[in-house]
PDB file of C-alpha atoms in Angstrom:
ATOM      1  CA  ALA A   1       0.000   0.000   0.000  1.00 79.00           C
ATOM      2  CA  GLN A   2       1.122   3.530  -0.679  1.00 89.00           C
ATOM      3  CA  SER A   3       0.631   6.398   1.707  1.00 93.00           C
ATOM      4  CA  VAL A   4       1.916   9.853   2.517  1.00 95.00           C
ATOM      5  CA  THR A   5       2.062  11.488   5.927  1.00 96.00           C
ATOM      6  CA  GLN A   6       2.728  15.166   6.427  1.00 96.00           C
ATOM      7  CA  LEU A   7       3.786  16.008   9.960  1.00 94.00           C
ATOM      8  CA  GLY A   8       2.082  19.163  11.140  1.00 93.00           C
ATOM      9  CA  SER A   9      -1.125  20.476   9.674  1.00 94.00           C
ATOM     10  CA  HIS A  10      -0.034  24.031  10.397  1.00 97.00           C
ATOM     11  CA  VAL A  11       3.458  25.533  10.444  1.00 98.00           C
ATOM     12  CA  SER A  12       4.165  29.137  11.339  1.00 98.00           C
ATOM     13  CA  VAL A  13       7.535  30.853  10.769  1.00 98.00           C
ATOM     14  CA  SER A  14       8.833  34.398  10.791  1.00 98.00           C
ATOM     15  CA  GLU A  15       9.735  36.177   7.587  1.00 97.00           C
ATOM     16  CA  GLY A  16      13.365  35.394   6.779  1.00 97.00           C
ATOM     17  CA  ALA A  17      13.410  32.196   8.843  1.00 98.00           C
ATOM     18  CA  LEU A  18      13.988  28.672   7.601  1.00 98.00           C
ATOM     19  CA  VAL A  19      10.952  26.818   6.276  1.00 98.00           C
ATOM     20  CA  LEU A  20      10.819  23.060   6.914  1.00 98.00           C
ATOM     21  CA  LEU A  21       7.756  21.037   5.925  1.00 98.00           C
ATOM     22  CA  ARG A  22       7.935  17.337   6.679  1.00 98.00           C
ATOM     23  CA  CYS A  23       6.759  14.480   4.496  1.00 98.00           C
ATOM     24  CA  ASN A  24       7.150  10.730   5.014  1.00 97.00           C
ATOM     25  CA  TYR A  25       5.979   8.114   2.568  1.00 96.00           C
ATOM     26  CA  SER A  26       5.335   4.425   2.339  1.00 94.00           C
ATOM     27  CA  SER A  27       5.705   2.678  -1.001  1.00 90.00           C
ATOM     28  CA  SER A  28       6.280  -0.877  -2.189  1.00 86.00           C
ATOM     29  CA  VAL A  29       7.890   0.364  -5.421  1.00 84.00           C
ATOM     30  CA  PRO A  30      10.498   3.056  -6.115  1.00 83.00           C
ATOM     31  CA  PRO A  31       8.564   6.257  -5.586  1.00 86.00           C
ATOM     32  CA  TYR A  32       7.963   9.329  -7.642  1.00 93.00           C
ATOM     33  CA  LEU A  33       7.485  12.163  -5.153  1.00 96.00           C
ATOM     34  CA  PHE A  34       6.028  15.616  -5.624  1.00 97.00           C
ATOM     35  CA  TRP A  35       5.433  18.782  -3.690  1.00 98.00           C
ATOM     36  CA  TYR A  36       2.500  20.933  -4.778  1.00 97.00           C
ATOM     37  CA  VAL A  37       1.515  24.375  -3.507  1.00 97.00           C
ATOM     38  CA  GLN A  38      -1.987  25.787  -3.272  1.00 96.00           C
ATOM     39  CA  TYR A  39      -2.361  29.558  -2.919  1.00 95.00           C
ATOM     40  CA  PRO A  40      -5.671  30.891  -1.602  1.00 91.00           C
ATOM     41  CA  ASN A  41      -8.566  30.374  -4.014  1.00 88.00           C
ATOM     42  CA  GLN A  42      -6.365  28.649  -6.565  1.00 91.00           C
ATOM     43  CA  GLY A  43      -5.662  25.158  -7.794  1.00 93.00           C
ATOM     44  CA  LEU A  44      -2.531  23.191  -6.999  1.00 95.00           C
ATOM     45  CA  GLN A  45       0.676  23.859  -8.881  1.00 95.00           C
ATOM     46  CA  LEU A  46       3.865  21.842  -8.972  1.00 96.00           C
ATOM     47  CA  LEU A  47       6.765  23.026  -6.803  1.00 97.00           C
ATOM     48  CA  LEU A  48       9.174  20.191  -7.503  1.00 96.00           C
ATOM     49  CA  LYS A  49       9.409  16.526  -8.386  1.00 95.00           C
ATOM     50  CA  TYR A  50      11.721  13.634  -7.476  1.00 93.00           C
ATOM     51  CA  THR A  51      12.278  10.941 -10.078  1.00 85.00           C
ATOM     52  CA  SER A  52      15.481   9.226  -8.808  1.00 79.00           C
ATOM     53  CA  ALA A  53      17.864  11.307 -10.927  1.00 77.00           C
ATOM     54  CA  ALA A  54      19.183  13.216  -7.894  1.00 86.00           C
ATOM     55  CA  THR A  55      18.334  13.079  -4.208  1.00 90.00           C
ATOM     56  CA  LEU A  56      18.346  16.864  -3.798  1.00 95.00           C
ATOM     57  CA  VAL A  57      15.668  18.418  -5.948  1.00 95.00           C
ATOM     58  CA  LYS A  58      15.403  22.141  -6.593  1.00 95.00           C
ATOM     59  CA  GLY A  59      12.045  23.665  -7.358  1.00 95.00           C
ATOM     60  CA  ILE A  60      10.495  27.019  -8.023  1.00 95.00           C
ATOM     61  CA  ASN A  61      10.539  30.031  -5.683  1.00 94.00           C
ATOM     62  CA  GLY A  62      13.713  28.888  -3.867  1.00 96.00           C
ATOM     63  CA  PHE A  63      12.258  25.654  -2.487  1.00 97.00           C
ATOM     64  CA  GLU A  64      14.124  22.370  -2.463  1.00 97.00           C
ATOM     65  CA  ALA A  65      13.541  18.881  -1.121  1.00 97.00           C
ATOM     66  CA  GLU A  66      15.828  16.010  -0.233  1.00 96.00           C
ATOM     67  CA  PHE A  67      14.916  12.378  -0.832  1.00 95.00           C
ATOM     68  CA  LYS A  68      16.155  10.102   1.955  1.00 95.00           C
ATOM     69  CA  LYS A  69      15.377   6.484   1.238  1.00 92.00           C
ATOM     70  CA  SER A  70      16.618   5.221   4.622  1.00 93.00           C
ATOM     71  CA  GLU A  71      14.204   7.574   6.383  1.00 95.00           C
ATOM     72  CA  THR A  72      11.432   7.301   3.742  1.00 95.00           C
ATOM     73  CA  SER A  73      11.266  11.075   3.821  1.00 96.00           C
ATOM     74  CA  PHE A  74      10.994  13.918   1.330  1.00 97.00           C
ATOM     75  CA  HIS A  75      11.059  17.087   3.422  1.00 98.00           C
ATOM     76  CA  LEU A  76      10.607  20.495   1.786  1.00 98.00           C
ATOM     77  CA  THR A  77      12.847  23.409   2.774  1.00 98.00           C
ATOM     78  CA  LYS A  78      13.468  27.035   1.953  1.00 98.00           C
ATOM     79  CA  PRO A  79      16.320  28.952   3.602  1.00 97.00           C
ATOM     80  CA  SER A  80      14.491  32.242   4.020  1.00 98.00           C
ATOM     81  CA  ALA A  81      10.708  32.567   4.166  1.00 98.00           C
ATOM     82  CA  HIS A  82       8.899  35.323   2.309  1.00 97.00           C
ATOM     83  CA  MET A  83       5.396  36.612   2.947  1.00 97.00           C
ATOM     84  CA  SER A  84       4.370  35.336  -0.484  1.00 96.00           C
ATOM     85  CA  ASP A  85       5.144  31.746   0.613  1.00 97.00           C
ATOM     86  CA  ALA A  86       1.985  31.651   2.746  1.00 97.00           C
ATOM     87  CA  ALA A  87      -0.050  28.812   1.245  1.00 97.00           C
ATOM     88  CA  GLU A  88      -1.006  25.189   1.713  1.00 97.00           C
ATOM     89  CA  TYR A  89       1.572  22.608   0.697  1.00 98.00           C
ATOM     90  CA  PHE A  90       0.883  19.043  -0.318  1.00 97.00           C
ATOM     91  CA  CYS A  91       3.306  16.168  -0.587  1.00 97.00           C
ATOM     92  CA  ALA A  92       2.245  13.492  -3.083  1.00 96.00           C
ATOM     93  CA  LEU A  93       3.405  10.007  -4.040  1.00 95.00           C
ATOM     94  CA  GLY A  94       3.013   8.876  -7.634  1.00 91.00           C
ATOM     95  CA  ALA A  95       2.779   5.325  -8.916  1.00 80.00           C
ATOM     96  CA  GLN A  96      -0.528   3.720  -9.888  1.00 80.00           C
ATOM     97  CA  LYS A  97      -2.051   7.086  -9.047  1.00 86.00           C
ATOM     98  CA  LEU A  98      -1.230  10.240  -7.129  1.00 91.00           C
ATOM     99  CA  VAL A  99      -1.659   9.833  -3.382  1.00 93.00           C
ATOM    100  CA  PHE A 100      -1.684  13.074  -1.407  1.00 94.00           C
ATOM    101  CA  GLY A 101      -0.755  13.867   2.138  1.00 95.00           C
ATOM    102  CA  GLN A 102      -3.122  15.785   4.395  1.00 95.00           C
ATOM    103  CA  GLY A 103      -1.546  19.125   3.610  1.00 95.00           C
ATOM    104  CA  THR A 104       0.391  21.664   5.702  1.00 97.00           C
ATOM    105  CA  ARG A 105      -0.742  25.252   5.958  1.00 97.00           C
ATOM    106  CA  LEU A 106       2.271  27.594   6.099  1.00 98.00           C
ATOM    107  CA  THR A 107       1.827  30.966   7.794  1.00 98.00           C
ATOM    108  CA  ILE A 108       4.515  33.652   7.612  1.00 97.00           C
ATOM    109  CA  ASN A 109       4.735  36.155  10.453  1.00 96.00           C
ATOM    110  CA  PRO A 110       6.062  39.638   9.641  1.00 94.00           C
TER     111      PRO A 110
ATOM    112  CA  GLU B   1      -1.215  28.546 -22.386  1.00 90.00           C
ATOM    113  CA  ALA B   2      -1.581  25.097 -20.834  1.00 89.00           C
ATOM    114  CA  GLN B   3      -4.607  25.048 -18.601  1.00 95.00           C
ATOM    115  CA  VAL B   4      -7.413  23.080 -17.019  1.00 97.00           C
ATOM    116  CA  THR B   5     -10.682  24.979 -16.861  1.00 97.00           C
ATOM    117  CA  GLN B   6     -13.431  24.155 -14.391  1.00 97.00           C
ATOM    118  CA  ASN B   7     -16.859  25.682 -14.171  1.00 97.00           C
ATOM    119  CA  PRO B   8     -18.503  26.932 -12.092  1.00 97.00           C
ATOM    120  CA  ARG B   9     -16.060  28.210  -9.450  1.00 97.00           C
ATOM    121  CA  TYR B  10     -18.763  28.456  -6.807  1.00 97.00           C
ATOM    122  CA  LEU B  11     -22.072  26.649  -6.559  1.00 97.00           C
ATOM    123  CA  ILE B  12     -24.776  26.514  -3.913  1.00 97.00           C
ATOM    124  CA  THR B  13     -27.512  23.992  -4.509  1.00 96.00           C
ATOM    125  CA  VAL B  14     -30.246  22.114  -2.679  1.00 97.00           C
ATOM    126  CA  THR B  15     -30.306  18.464  -1.729  1.00 98.00           C
ATOM    127  CA  GLY B  16     -31.377  16.239  -4.595  1.00 97.00           C
ATOM    128  CA  LYS B  17     -31.007  18.706  -7.449  1.00 97.00           C
ATOM    129  CA  LYS B  18     -28.808  17.222 -10.159  1.00 97.00           C
ATOM    130  CA  LEU B  19     -25.733  19.220 -11.113  1.00 97.00           C
ATOM    131  CA  THR B  20     -22.737  18.993 -13.415  1.00 98.00           C
ATOM    132  CA  VAL B  21     -19.297  20.493 -12.956  1.00 98.00           C
ATOM    133  CA  THR B  22     -17.440  20.841 -16.237  1.00 98.00           C
ATOM    134  CA  CYS B  23     -13.720  20.315 -16.803  1.00 98.00           C
ATOM    135  CA  SER B  24     -11.733  20.900 -19.958  1.00 98.00           C
ATOM    136  CA  GLN B  25      -7.996  20.666 -20.688  1.00 98.00           C
ATOM    137  CA  ASN B  26      -6.018  21.939 -23.690  1.00 97.00           C
ATOM    138  CA  MET B  27      -2.862  19.801 -23.335  1.00 96.00           C
ATOM    139  CA  ASN B  28      -4.032  16.653 -25.134  1.00 96.00           C
ATOM    140  CA  HIS B  29      -3.546  14.663 -21.922  1.00 96.00           C
ATOM    141  CA  GLU B  30      -4.930  11.152 -21.829  1.00 94.00           C
ATOM    142  CA  TYR B  31      -5.301  10.937 -18.058  1.00 96.00           C
ATOM    143  CA  MET B  32      -7.860  13.050 -16.186  1.00 97.00           C
ATOM    144  CA  SER B  33      -9.192  12.811 -12.671  1.00 97.00           C
ATOM    145  CA  TRP B  34     -11.462  14.424 -10.119  1.00 98.00           C
ATOM    146  CA  TYR B  35     -10.547  15.066  -6.499  1.00 97.00           C
ATOM    147  CA  ARG B  36     -12.337  16.432  -3.509  1.00 97.00           C
ATOM    148  CA  GLN B  37     -10.468  18.409  -0.868  1.00 96.00           C
ATOM    149  CA  ASP B  38     -11.669  18.394   2.722  1.00 94.00           C
ATOM    150  CA  PRO B  39      -9.897  19.894   5.760  1.00 90.00           C
ATOM    151  CA  GLY B  40      -7.453  17.457   7.332  1.00 87.00           C
ATOM    152  CA  LEU B  41      -7.977  14.858   4.614  1.00 91.00           C
ATOM    153  CA  GLY B  42      -5.946  16.280   1.750  1.00 91.00           C
ATOM    154  CA  LEU B  43      -7.111  15.449  -1.761  1.00 94.00           C
ATOM    155  CA  ARG B  44      -8.988  12.228  -2.380  1.00 95.00           C
ATOM    156  CA  GLN B  45      -9.577  10.852  -5.833  1.00 95.00           C
ATOM    157  CA  ILE B  46     -13.213  10.456  -6.883  1.00 97.00           C
ATOM    158  CA  TYR B  47     -12.954   9.094 -10.430  1.00 97.00           C
ATOM    159  CA  TYR B  48     -10.317   8.945 -13.107  1.00 96.00           C
ATOM    160  CA  SER B  49     -10.135   8.356 -16.836  1.00 96.00           C
ATOM    161  CA  MET B  50      -7.274   6.797 -18.776  1.00 94.00           C
ATOM    162  CA  ASN B  51      -8.671   7.838 -22.162  1.00 93.00           C
ATOM    163  CA  VAL B  52     -11.877   8.450 -24.081  1.00 94.00           C
ATOM    164  CA  GLU B  53     -14.656   6.118 -22.906  1.00 93.00           C
ATOM    165  CA  VAL B  54     -12.368   4.630 -20.205  1.00 93.00           C
ATOM    166  CA  THR B  55     -13.274   5.645 -16.660  1.00 96.00           C
ATOM    167  CA  ASP B  56     -12.863   4.016 -13.262  1.00 95.00           C
ATOM    168  CA  LYS B  57     -13.582   4.609  -9.609  1.00 96.00           C
ATOM    169  CA  GLY B  58     -11.126   6.283  -7.315  1.00 95.00           C
ATOM    170  CA  ASP B  59     -11.156   6.204  -3.548  1.00 94.00           C
ATOM    171  CA  VAL B  60     -14.453   8.005  -2.869  1.00 97.00           C
ATOM    172  CA  PRO B  61     -16.775   7.433  -5.867  1.00 98.00           C
ATOM    173  CA  GLU B  62     -20.130   7.059  -4.074  1.00 97.00           C
ATOM    174  CA  GLY B  63     -22.678   9.625  -5.199  1.00 97.00           C
ATOM    175  CA  TYR B  64     -20.743  10.737  -8.285  1.00 98.00           C
ATOM    176  CA  LYS B  65     -20.686   9.930 -11.989  1.00 98.00           C
ATOM    177  CA  VAL B  66     -18.334  10.918 -14.779  1.00 98.00           C
ATOM    178  CA  SER B  67     -18.128  10.588 -18.539  1.00 96.00           C
ATOM    179  CA  ARG B  68     -15.330  10.955 -21.091  1.00 97.00           C
ATOM    180  CA  LYS B  69     -16.812  11.321 -24.541  1.00 97.00           C
ATOM    181  CA  GLU B  70     -14.067  13.629 -25.794  1.00 96.00           C
ATOM    182  CA  LYS B  71     -10.408  13.671 -24.837  1.00 96.00           C
ATOM    183  CA  ARG B  72     -10.459  17.253 -23.588  1.00 97.00           C
ATOM    184  CA  ASN B  73     -13.604  17.099 -21.427  1.00 98.00           C
ATOM    185  CA  PHE B  74     -14.283  15.222 -18.204  1.00 98.00           C
ATOM    186  CA  PRO B  75     -17.478  16.400 -16.449  1.00 98.00           C
ATOM    187  CA  LEU B  76     -18.386  15.426 -12.899  1.00 98.00           C
ATOM    188  CA  ILE B  77     -22.063  14.687 -12.290  1.00 98.00           C
ATOM    189  CA  LEU B  78     -23.879  14.630  -8.987  1.00 98.00           C
ATOM    190  CA  GLU B  79     -27.243  12.991  -9.709  1.00 96.00           C
ATOM    191  CA  SER B  80     -28.722  13.641  -6.261  1.00 97.00           C
ATOM    192  CA  PRO B  81     -26.399  15.816  -4.184  1.00 98.00           C
ATOM    193  CA  SER B  82     -26.408  15.513  -0.412  1.00 98.00           C
ATOM    194  CA  PRO B  83     -24.910  17.797   2.266  1.00 97.00           C
ATOM    195  CA  ASN B  84     -21.951  15.439   2.802  1.00 97.00           C
ATOM    196  CA  GLN B  85     -20.849  16.287  -0.745  1.00 98.00           C
ATOM    197  CA  THR B  86     -20.215  19.868   0.297  1.00 98.00           C
ATOM    198  CA  SER B  87     -16.540  20.234  -0.540  1.00 98.00           C
ATOM    199  CA  LEU B  88     -13.899  21.799  -2.769  1.00 97.00           C
ATOM    200  CA  TYR B  89     -13.529  19.889  -6.035  1.00 98.00           C
ATOM    201  CA  PHE B  90     -10.560  19.829  -8.387  1.00 97.00           C
ATOM    202  CA  CYS B  91     -10.166  18.450 -11.860  1.00 98.00           C
ATOM    203  CA  ALA B  92      -6.660  17.476 -12.979  1.00 97.00           C
ATOM    204  CA  SER B  93      -4.993  16.210 -16.130  1.00 96.00           C
ATOM    205  CA  SER B  94      -1.602  14.646 -16.846  1.00 95.00           C
ATOM    206  CA  HIS B  95       0.248  12.478 -19.330  1.00 92.00           C
ATOM    207  CA  ASP B  96      -0.097   9.433 -17.093  1.00 89.00           C
ATOM    208  CA  ARG B  97      -1.658   8.285 -13.856  1.00 86.00           C
ATOM    209  CA  GLY B  98       1.087   9.122 -11.398  1.00 84.00           C
ATOM    210  CA  PHE B  99       4.567   9.707 -12.811  1.00 84.00           C
ATOM    211  CA  SER B 100       4.282  13.105 -14.462  1.00 89.00           C
ATOM    212  CA  GLU B 101       3.137  16.538 -13.374  1.00 92.00           C
ATOM    213  CA  ALA B 102      -0.582  16.921 -12.842  1.00 94.00           C
ATOM    214  CA  PHE B 103      -2.208  20.177 -13.914  1.00 96.00           C
ATOM    215  CA  PHE B 104      -5.117  21.319 -11.781  1.00 96.00           C
ATOM    216  CA  GLY B 105      -8.133  23.464 -12.405  1.00 97.00           C
ATOM    217  CA  GLN B 106      -8.966  26.429 -10.169  1.00 96.00           C
ATOM    218  CA  GLY B 107     -11.434  24.418  -8.138  1.00 96.00           C
ATOM    219  CA  THR B 108     -15.195  24.398  -7.603  1.00 98.00           C
ATOM    220  CA  ARG B 109     -16.514  25.150  -4.158  1.00 97.00           C
ATOM    221  CA  LEU B 110     -19.798  23.300  -3.805  1.00 98.00           C
ATOM    222  CA  THR B 111     -22.273  23.805  -0.986  1.00 98.00           C
ATOM    223  CA  VAL B 112     -25.284  21.492  -0.716  1.00 98.00           C
ATOM    224  CA  VAL B 113     -28.006  22.712   1.649  1.00 97.00           C
TER     225      VAL B 113
END
């Protein structure tokens, strides 16, 4: 069975601080992993994607994620948060279909 | 511009009144799907389609129908909506079922009273 768990439904950081959003997965086959972002009143858009080419994946808007097979994790980071990063973030596992985590709402404090 | 278009964006309806949410994509994708988004549950797949005239149930199909008569269109039909179908709905399209980027519509917020 495939599943995705995002630790923390709500994360709050100060502007300029490190952003860390946690994602753990369970998969019986080599995983394709995605991070999507959903801004208020919009659909989801792709931030980045892991396809086994490199364990550190760089995405848009300064985000990156590191695939760690031993920890079955794919955490999303950004060195310095910006007010425009406030959104909901979804980790997803792709194989027979896309399986989404529960989502993490990121709030940026001025 | 590559896009998935859903209509309407907002809909309030009464229990039992049939409704259709339309979805159209301009990327010639074979795979399309419908999701519902509920707080704390993430996105759950309702139905998906691998190609024209090929549809199948996702994780939460009860109370919904779909059709795929043309490659670009994938409407979601609620024959007899109930309040527990109040949710935010997304249509998505992609080249395949889980390995490539999925493109999402803007969403349809449905309220059933």
